[in-house]
PDB file of C-alpha atoms and ligand atoms in Angstrom:
ATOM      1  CA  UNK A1138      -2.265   0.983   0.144  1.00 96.00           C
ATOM      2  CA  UNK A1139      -0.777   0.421  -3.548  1.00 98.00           C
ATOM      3  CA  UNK A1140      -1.849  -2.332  -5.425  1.00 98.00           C
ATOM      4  CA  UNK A1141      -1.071  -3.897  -8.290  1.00 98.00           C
ATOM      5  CA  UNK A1142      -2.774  -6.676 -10.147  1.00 98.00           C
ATOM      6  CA  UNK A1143      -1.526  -9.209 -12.232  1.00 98.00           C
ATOM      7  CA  UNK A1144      -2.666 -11.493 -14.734  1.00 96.00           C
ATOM      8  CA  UNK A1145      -3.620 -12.194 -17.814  1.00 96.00           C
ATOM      9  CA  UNK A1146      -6.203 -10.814 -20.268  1.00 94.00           C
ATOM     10  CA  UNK A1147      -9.493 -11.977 -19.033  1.00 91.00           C
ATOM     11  CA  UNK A1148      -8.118 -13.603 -15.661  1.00 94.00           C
ATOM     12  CA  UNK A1149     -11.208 -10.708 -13.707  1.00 93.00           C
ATOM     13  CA  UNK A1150      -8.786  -8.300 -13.085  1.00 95.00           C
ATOM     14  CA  UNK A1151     -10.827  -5.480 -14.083  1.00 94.00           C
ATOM     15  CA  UNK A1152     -13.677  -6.989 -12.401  1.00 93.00           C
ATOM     16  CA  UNK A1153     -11.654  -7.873  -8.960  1.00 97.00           C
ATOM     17  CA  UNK A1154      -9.871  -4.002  -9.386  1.00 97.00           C
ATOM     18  CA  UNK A1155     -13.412  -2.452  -9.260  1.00 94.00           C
ATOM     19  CA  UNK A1156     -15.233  -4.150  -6.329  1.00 96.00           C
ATOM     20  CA  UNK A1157     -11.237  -3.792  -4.050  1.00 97.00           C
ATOM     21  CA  UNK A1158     -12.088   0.272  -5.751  1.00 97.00           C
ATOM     22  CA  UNK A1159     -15.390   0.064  -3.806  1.00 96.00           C
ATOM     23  CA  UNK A1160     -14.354  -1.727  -0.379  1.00 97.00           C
ATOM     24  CA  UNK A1161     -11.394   0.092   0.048  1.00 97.00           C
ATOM     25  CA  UNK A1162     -11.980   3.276  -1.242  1.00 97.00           C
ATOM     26  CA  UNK A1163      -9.393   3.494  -3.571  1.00 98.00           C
ATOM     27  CA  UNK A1164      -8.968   4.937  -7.245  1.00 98.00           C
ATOM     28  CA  UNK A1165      -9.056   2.579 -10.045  1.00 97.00           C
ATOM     29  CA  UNK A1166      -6.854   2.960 -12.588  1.00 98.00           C
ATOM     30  CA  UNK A1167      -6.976   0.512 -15.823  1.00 97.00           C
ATOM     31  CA  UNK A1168      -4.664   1.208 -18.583  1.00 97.00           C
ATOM     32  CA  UNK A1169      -7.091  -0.396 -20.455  1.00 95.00           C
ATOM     33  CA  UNK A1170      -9.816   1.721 -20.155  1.00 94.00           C
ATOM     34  CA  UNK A1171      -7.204   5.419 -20.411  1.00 96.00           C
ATOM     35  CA  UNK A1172      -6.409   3.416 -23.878  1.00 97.00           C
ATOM     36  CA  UNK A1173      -9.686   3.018 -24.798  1.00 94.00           C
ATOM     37  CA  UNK A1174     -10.698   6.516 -23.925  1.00 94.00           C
ATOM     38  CA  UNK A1175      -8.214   7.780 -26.002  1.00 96.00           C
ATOM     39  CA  UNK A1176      -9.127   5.623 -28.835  1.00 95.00           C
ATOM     40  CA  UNK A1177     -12.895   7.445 -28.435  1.00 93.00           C
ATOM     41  CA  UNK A1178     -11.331  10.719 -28.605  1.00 93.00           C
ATOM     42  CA  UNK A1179     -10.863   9.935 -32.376  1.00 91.00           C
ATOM     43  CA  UNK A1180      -7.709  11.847 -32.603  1.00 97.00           C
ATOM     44  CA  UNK A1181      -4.244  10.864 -34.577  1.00 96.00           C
ATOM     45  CA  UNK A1182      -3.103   9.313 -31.268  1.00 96.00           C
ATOM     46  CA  UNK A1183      -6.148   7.489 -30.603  1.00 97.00           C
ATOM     47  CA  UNK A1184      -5.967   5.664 -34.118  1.00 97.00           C
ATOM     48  CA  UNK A1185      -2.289   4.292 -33.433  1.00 97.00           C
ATOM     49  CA  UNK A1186      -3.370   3.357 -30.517  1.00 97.00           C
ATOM     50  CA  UNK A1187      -6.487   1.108 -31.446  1.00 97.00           C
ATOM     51  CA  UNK A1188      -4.501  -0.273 -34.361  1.00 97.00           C
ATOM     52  CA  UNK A1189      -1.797  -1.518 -31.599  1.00 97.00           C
ATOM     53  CA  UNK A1190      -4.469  -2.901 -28.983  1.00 97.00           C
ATOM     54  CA  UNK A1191      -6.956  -4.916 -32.079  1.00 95.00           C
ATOM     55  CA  UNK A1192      -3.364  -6.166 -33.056  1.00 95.00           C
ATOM     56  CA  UNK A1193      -3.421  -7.215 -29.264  1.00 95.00           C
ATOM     57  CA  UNK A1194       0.263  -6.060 -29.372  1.00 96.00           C
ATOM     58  CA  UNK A1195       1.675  -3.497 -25.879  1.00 97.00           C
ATOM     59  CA  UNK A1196       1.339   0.384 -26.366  1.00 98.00           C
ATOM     60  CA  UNK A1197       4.577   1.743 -26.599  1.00 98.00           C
ATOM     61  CA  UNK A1198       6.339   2.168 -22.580  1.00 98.00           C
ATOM     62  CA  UNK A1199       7.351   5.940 -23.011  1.00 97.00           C
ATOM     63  CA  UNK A1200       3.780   6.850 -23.816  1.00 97.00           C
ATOM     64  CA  UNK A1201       2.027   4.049 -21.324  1.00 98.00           C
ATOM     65  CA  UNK A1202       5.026   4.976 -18.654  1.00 98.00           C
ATOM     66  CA  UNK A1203       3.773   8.812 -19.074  1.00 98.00           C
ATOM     67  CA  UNK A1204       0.409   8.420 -18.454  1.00 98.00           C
ATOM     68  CA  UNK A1205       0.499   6.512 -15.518  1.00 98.00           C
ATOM     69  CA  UNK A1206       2.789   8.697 -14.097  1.00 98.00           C
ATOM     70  CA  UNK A1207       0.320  11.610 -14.421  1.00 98.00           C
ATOM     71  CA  UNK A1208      -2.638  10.037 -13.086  1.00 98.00           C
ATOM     72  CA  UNK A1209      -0.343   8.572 -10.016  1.00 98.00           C
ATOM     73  CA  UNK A1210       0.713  12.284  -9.028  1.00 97.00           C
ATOM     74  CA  UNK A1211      -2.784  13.735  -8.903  1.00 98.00           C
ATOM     75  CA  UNK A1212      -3.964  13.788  -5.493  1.00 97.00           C
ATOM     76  CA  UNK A1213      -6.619  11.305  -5.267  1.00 97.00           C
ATOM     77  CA  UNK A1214      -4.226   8.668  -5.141  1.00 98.00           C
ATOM     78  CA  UNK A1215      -2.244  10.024  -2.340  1.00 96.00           C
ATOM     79  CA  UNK A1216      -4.083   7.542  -0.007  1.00 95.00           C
ATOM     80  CA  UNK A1217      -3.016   4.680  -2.666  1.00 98.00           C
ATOM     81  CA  UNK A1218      -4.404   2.814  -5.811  1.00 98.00           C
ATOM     82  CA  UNK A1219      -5.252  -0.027  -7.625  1.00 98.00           C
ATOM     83  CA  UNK A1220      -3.056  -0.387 -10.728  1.00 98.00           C
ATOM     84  CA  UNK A1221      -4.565  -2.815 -13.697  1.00 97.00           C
ATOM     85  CA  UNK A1222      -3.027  -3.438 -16.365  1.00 97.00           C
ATOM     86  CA  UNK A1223      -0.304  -1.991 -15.301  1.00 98.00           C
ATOM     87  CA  UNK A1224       2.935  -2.373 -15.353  1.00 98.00           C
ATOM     88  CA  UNK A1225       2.759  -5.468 -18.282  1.00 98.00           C
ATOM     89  CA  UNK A1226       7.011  -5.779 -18.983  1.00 98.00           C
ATOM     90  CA  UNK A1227      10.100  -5.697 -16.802  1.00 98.00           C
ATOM     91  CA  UNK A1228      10.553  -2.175 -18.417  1.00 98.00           C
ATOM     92  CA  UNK A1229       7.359  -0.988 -16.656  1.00 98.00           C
ATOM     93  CA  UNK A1230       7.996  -2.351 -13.676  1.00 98.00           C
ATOM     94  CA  UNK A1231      10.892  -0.750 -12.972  1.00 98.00           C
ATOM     95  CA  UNK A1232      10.190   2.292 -14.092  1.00 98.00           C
ATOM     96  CA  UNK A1233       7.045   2.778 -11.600  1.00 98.00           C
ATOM     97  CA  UNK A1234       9.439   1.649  -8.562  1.00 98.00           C
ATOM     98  CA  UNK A1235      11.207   4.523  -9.324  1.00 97.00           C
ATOM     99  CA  UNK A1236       8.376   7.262  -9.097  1.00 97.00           C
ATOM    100  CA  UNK A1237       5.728   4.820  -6.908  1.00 97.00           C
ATOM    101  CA  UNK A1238       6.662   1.758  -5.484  1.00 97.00           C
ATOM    102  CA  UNK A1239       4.135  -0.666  -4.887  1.00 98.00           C
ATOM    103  CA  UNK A1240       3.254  -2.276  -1.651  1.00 98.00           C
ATOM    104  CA  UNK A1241       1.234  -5.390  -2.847  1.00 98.00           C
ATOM    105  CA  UNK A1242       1.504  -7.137  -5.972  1.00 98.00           C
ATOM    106  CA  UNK A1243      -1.761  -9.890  -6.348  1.00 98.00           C
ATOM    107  CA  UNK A1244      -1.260 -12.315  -8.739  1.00 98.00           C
ATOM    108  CA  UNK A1245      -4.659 -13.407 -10.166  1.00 98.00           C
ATOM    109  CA  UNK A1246      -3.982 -16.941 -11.631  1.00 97.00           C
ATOM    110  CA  UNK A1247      -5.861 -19.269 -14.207  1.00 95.00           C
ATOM    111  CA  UNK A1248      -4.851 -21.567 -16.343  1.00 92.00           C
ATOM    112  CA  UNK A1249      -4.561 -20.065 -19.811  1.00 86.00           C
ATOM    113  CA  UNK A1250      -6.450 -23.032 -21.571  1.00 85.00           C
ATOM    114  CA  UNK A1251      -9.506 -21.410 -19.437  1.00 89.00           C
ATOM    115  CA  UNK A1252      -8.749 -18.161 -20.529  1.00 90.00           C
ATOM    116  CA  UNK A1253     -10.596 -18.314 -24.075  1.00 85.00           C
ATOM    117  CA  UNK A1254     -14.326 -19.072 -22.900  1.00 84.00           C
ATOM    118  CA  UNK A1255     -13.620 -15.891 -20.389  1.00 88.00           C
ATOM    119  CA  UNK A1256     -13.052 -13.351 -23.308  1.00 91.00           C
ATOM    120  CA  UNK A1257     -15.286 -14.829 -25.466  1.00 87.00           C
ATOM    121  CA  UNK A1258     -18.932 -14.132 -23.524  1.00 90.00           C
ATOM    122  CA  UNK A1259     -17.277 -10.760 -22.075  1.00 93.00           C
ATOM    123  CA  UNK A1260     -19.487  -7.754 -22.564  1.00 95.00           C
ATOM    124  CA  UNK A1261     -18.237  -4.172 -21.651  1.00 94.00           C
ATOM    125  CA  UNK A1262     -20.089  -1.170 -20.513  1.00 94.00           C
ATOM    126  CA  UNK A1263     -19.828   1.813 -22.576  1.00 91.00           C
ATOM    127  CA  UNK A1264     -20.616   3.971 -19.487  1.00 90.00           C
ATOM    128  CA  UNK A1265     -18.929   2.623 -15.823  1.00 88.00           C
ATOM    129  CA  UNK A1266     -16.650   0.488 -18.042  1.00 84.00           C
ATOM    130  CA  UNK A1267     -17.367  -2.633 -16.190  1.00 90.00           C
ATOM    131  CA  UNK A1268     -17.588  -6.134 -17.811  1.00 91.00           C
ATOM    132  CA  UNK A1269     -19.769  -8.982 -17.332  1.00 93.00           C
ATOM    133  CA  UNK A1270     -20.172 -12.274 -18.944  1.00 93.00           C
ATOM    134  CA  UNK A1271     -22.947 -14.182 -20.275  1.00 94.00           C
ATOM    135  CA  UNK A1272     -23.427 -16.891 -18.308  1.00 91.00           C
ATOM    136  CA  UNK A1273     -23.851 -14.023 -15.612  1.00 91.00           C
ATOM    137  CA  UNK A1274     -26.308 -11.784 -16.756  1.00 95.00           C
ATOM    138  CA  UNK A1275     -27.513 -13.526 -20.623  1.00 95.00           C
ATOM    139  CA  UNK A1276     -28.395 -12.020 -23.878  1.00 92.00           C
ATOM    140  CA  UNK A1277     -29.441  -8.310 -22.664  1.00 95.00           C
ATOM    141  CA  UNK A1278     -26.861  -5.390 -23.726  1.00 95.00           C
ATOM    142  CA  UNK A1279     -27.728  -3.484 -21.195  1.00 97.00           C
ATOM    143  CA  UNK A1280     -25.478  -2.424 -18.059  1.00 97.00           C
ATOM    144  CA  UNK A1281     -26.719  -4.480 -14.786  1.00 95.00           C
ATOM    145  CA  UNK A1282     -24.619  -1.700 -12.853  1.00 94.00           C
ATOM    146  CA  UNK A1283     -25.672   1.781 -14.442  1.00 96.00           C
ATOM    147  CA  UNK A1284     -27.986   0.906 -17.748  1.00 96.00           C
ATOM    148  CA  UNK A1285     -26.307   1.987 -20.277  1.00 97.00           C
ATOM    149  CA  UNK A1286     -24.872   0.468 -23.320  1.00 97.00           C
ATOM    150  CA  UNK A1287     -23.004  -3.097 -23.343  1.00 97.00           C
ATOM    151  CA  UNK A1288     -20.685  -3.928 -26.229  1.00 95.00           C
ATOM    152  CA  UNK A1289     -18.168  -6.013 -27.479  1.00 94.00           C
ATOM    153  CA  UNK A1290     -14.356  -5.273 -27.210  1.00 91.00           C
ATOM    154  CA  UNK A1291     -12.890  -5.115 -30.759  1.00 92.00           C
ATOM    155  CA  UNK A1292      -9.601  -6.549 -29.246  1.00 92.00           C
ATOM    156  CA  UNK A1293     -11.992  -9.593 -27.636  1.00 92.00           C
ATOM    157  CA  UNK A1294     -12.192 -11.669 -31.188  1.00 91.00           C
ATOM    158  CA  UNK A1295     -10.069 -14.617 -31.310  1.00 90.00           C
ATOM    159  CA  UNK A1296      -7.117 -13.675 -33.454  1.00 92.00           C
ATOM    160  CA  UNK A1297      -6.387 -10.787 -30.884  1.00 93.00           C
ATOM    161  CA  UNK A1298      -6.868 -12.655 -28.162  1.00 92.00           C
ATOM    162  CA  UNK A1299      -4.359 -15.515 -29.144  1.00 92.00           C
ATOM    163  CA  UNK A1300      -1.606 -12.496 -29.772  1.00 94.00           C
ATOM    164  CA  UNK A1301      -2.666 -11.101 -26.373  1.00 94.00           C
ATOM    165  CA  UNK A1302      -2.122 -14.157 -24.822  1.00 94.00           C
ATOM    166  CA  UNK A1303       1.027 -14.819 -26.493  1.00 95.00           C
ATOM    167  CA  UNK A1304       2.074 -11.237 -25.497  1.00 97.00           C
ATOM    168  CA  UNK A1305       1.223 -11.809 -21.922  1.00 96.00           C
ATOM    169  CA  UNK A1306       2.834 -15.324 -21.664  1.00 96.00           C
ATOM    170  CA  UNK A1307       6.631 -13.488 -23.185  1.00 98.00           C
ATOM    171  CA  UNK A1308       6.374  -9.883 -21.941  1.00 98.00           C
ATOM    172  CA  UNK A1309       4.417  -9.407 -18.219  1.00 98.00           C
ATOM    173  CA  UNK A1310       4.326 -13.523 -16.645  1.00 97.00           C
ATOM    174  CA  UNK A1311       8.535 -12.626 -16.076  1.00 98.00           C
ATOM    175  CA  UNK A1312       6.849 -10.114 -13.557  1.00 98.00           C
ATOM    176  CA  UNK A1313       5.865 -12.559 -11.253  1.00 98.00           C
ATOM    177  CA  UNK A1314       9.604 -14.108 -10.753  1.00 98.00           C
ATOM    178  CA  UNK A1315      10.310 -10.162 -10.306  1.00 98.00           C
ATOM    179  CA  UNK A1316       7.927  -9.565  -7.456  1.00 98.00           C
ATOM    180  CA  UNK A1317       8.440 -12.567  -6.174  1.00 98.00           C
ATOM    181  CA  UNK A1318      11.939 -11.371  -5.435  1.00 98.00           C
ATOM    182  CA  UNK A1319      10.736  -8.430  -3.997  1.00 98.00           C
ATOM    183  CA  UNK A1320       8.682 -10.276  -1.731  1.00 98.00           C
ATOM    184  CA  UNK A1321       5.635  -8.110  -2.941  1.00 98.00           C
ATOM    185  CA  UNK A1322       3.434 -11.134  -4.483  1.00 98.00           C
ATOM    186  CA  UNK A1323       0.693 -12.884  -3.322  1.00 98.00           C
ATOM    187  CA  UNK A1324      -1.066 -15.688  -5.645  1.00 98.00           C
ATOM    188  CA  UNK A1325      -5.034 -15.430  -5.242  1.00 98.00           C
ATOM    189  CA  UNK A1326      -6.679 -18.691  -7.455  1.00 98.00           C
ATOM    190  CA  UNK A1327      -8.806 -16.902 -10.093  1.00 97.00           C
ATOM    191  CA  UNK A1328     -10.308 -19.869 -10.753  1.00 95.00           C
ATOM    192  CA  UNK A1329     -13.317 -19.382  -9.036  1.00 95.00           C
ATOM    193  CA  UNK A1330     -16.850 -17.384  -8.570  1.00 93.00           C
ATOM    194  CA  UNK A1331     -16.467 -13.580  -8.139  1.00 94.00           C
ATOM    195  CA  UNK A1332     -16.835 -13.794  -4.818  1.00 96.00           C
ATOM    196  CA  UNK A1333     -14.762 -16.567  -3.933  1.00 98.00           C
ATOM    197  CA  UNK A1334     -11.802 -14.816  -5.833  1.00 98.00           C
ATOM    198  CA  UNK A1335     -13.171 -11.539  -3.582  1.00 98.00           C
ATOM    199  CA  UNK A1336     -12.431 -13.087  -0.493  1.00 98.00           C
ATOM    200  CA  UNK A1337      -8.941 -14.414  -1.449  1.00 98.00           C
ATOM    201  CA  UNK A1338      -8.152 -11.255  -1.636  1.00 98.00           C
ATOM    202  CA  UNK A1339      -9.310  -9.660   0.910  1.00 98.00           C
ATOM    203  CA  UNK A1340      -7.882 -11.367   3.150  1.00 98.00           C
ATOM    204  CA  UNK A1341      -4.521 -10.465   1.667  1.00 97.00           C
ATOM    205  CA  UNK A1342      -5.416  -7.020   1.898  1.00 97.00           C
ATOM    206  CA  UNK A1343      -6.794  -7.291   5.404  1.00 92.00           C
TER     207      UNK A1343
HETATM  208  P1  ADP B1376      -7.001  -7.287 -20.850  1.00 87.56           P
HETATM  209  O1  ADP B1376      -6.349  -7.317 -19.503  1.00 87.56           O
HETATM  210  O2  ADP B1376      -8.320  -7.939 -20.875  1.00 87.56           O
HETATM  211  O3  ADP B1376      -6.122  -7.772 -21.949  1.00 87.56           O
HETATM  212  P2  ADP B1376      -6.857  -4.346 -20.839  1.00 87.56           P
HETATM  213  O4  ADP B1376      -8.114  -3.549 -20.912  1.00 87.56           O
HETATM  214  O5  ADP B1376      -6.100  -4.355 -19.565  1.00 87.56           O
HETATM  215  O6  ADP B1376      -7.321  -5.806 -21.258  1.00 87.56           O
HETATM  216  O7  ADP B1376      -5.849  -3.894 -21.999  1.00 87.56           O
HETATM  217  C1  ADP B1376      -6.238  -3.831 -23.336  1.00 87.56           C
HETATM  218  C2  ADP B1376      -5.044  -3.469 -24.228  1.00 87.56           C
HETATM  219  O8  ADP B1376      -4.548  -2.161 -23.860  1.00 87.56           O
HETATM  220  C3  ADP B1376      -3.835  -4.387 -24.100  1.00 87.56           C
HETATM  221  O9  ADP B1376      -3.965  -5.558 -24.877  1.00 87.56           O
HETATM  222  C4  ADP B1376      -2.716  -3.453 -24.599  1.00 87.56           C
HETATM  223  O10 ADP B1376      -2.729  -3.350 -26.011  1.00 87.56           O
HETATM  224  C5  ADP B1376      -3.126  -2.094 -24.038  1.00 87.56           C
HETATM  225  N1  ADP B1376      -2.489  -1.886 -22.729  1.00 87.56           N
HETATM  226  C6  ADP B1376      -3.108  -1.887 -21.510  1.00 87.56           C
HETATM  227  N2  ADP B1376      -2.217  -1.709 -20.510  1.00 87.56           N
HETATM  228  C7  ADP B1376      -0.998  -1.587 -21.099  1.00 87.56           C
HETATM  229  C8  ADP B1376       0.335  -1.389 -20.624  1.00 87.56           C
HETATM  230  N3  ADP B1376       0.615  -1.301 -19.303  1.00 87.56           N
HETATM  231  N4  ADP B1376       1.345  -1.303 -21.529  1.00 87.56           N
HETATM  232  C9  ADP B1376       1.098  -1.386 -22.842  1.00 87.56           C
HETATM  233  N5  ADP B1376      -0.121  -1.594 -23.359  1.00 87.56           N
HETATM  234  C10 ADP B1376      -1.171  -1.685 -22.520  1.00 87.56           C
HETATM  235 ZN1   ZN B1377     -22.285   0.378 -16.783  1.00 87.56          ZN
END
């Protein structure tokens, strides 16, 4: 099965992506999280690169494009995926229905007014790169899921997250008209606890 989430920064995607990873037995792959590994890499690339995400702006397509390509052809995801964060523009989009066409696009909607108390509150592993929020699991900075490190997203202050927003809003919500014509999308209500959105989902997926 290929999957594809959809949503906007801070709408659980990562979150939903990684327990779907764990029922299904599926790879992950966050865009997100190949940026940010680059970024730790510390090389010439990896500075551009964090300078474009804090700015909340898109990493350019031909190099995003690229590397989702690559991780799509090694043969763990022969079986299928979850894609997250990926694609974000029209551009995207078409380009991976030419090398890996998608079977189910969920849309994982909340109102964008919400959006803000989500990303502020969000603490990221260093380690298994899952997030959690505050009201969850309180002060510590400690990983409930593997004990290592929690910090703070540099891109997860407020002036990044308004241009993310804004970003998301012009660039990836036209993706929803364009799987909707594709008859590929299915809305889940991200509204709600974990779970709830868990189930929503599941029984999409079947
Ligand atoms: P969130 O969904 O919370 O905004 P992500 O971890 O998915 O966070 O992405 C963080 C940043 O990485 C984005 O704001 C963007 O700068 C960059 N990025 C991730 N995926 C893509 C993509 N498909 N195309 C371009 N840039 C991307
Ligand atoms: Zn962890």
């Amino acid at each position: 099965m290929k999957i594809v989430l959809l949503g906007a920064p801070g709408c659980g995607k990562g979150t939903q992506a990684s327990h779907i990873a764990d029922r299904y037995n599926l790879p992950h792959i966050s865009t997100g999280d190949i940026f940010r590994e680059i970024i730790g890499s510390g090389t010439e690339l990896g500075l551009e690169i964090k300078r474009i995400i804090d700015g909340g702006n898109l990493c350019p397509d031909h190099l995003t494009v690229e590397i989702v390509k690559q991780r799509l052809a090694k043969p763990d995801c022969r079986k299928g995926y979850i894609l997250d964060g990926f694609p974000r523009n029209i551009n995207q989009a078409i380009a991976l229905e030419e090398f890996s066409s998608p079977d189910v696009v969920l849309n994982l909607h909340i109102e964008l007014d919400k959006i803000e108390k989500r990303i502020t509150g969000r603490r990221n592993c260093t380690k298994c790169g899952n997030s959690f929020h505050i009201d969850f699991i309180g002060n510590t900075m400690r990983c409930p899921r593997c004990g290592n490190q929690l910090m703070i997203r540099d891109d997860d202050n407020p002036a990044s997250v308004k241009e993310r927003l804004r970003v998301y809003a012009s660039q990836t919500a036209p993706l929803i008209e364009y799987y909707e014509k594709l008859n590929k999308i299915s809305t889940i209500d991200a509204d709600k606890t974990i779970a709830g959105v868990f189930e929503q989902i599941v029984k999409v997926l079947g």
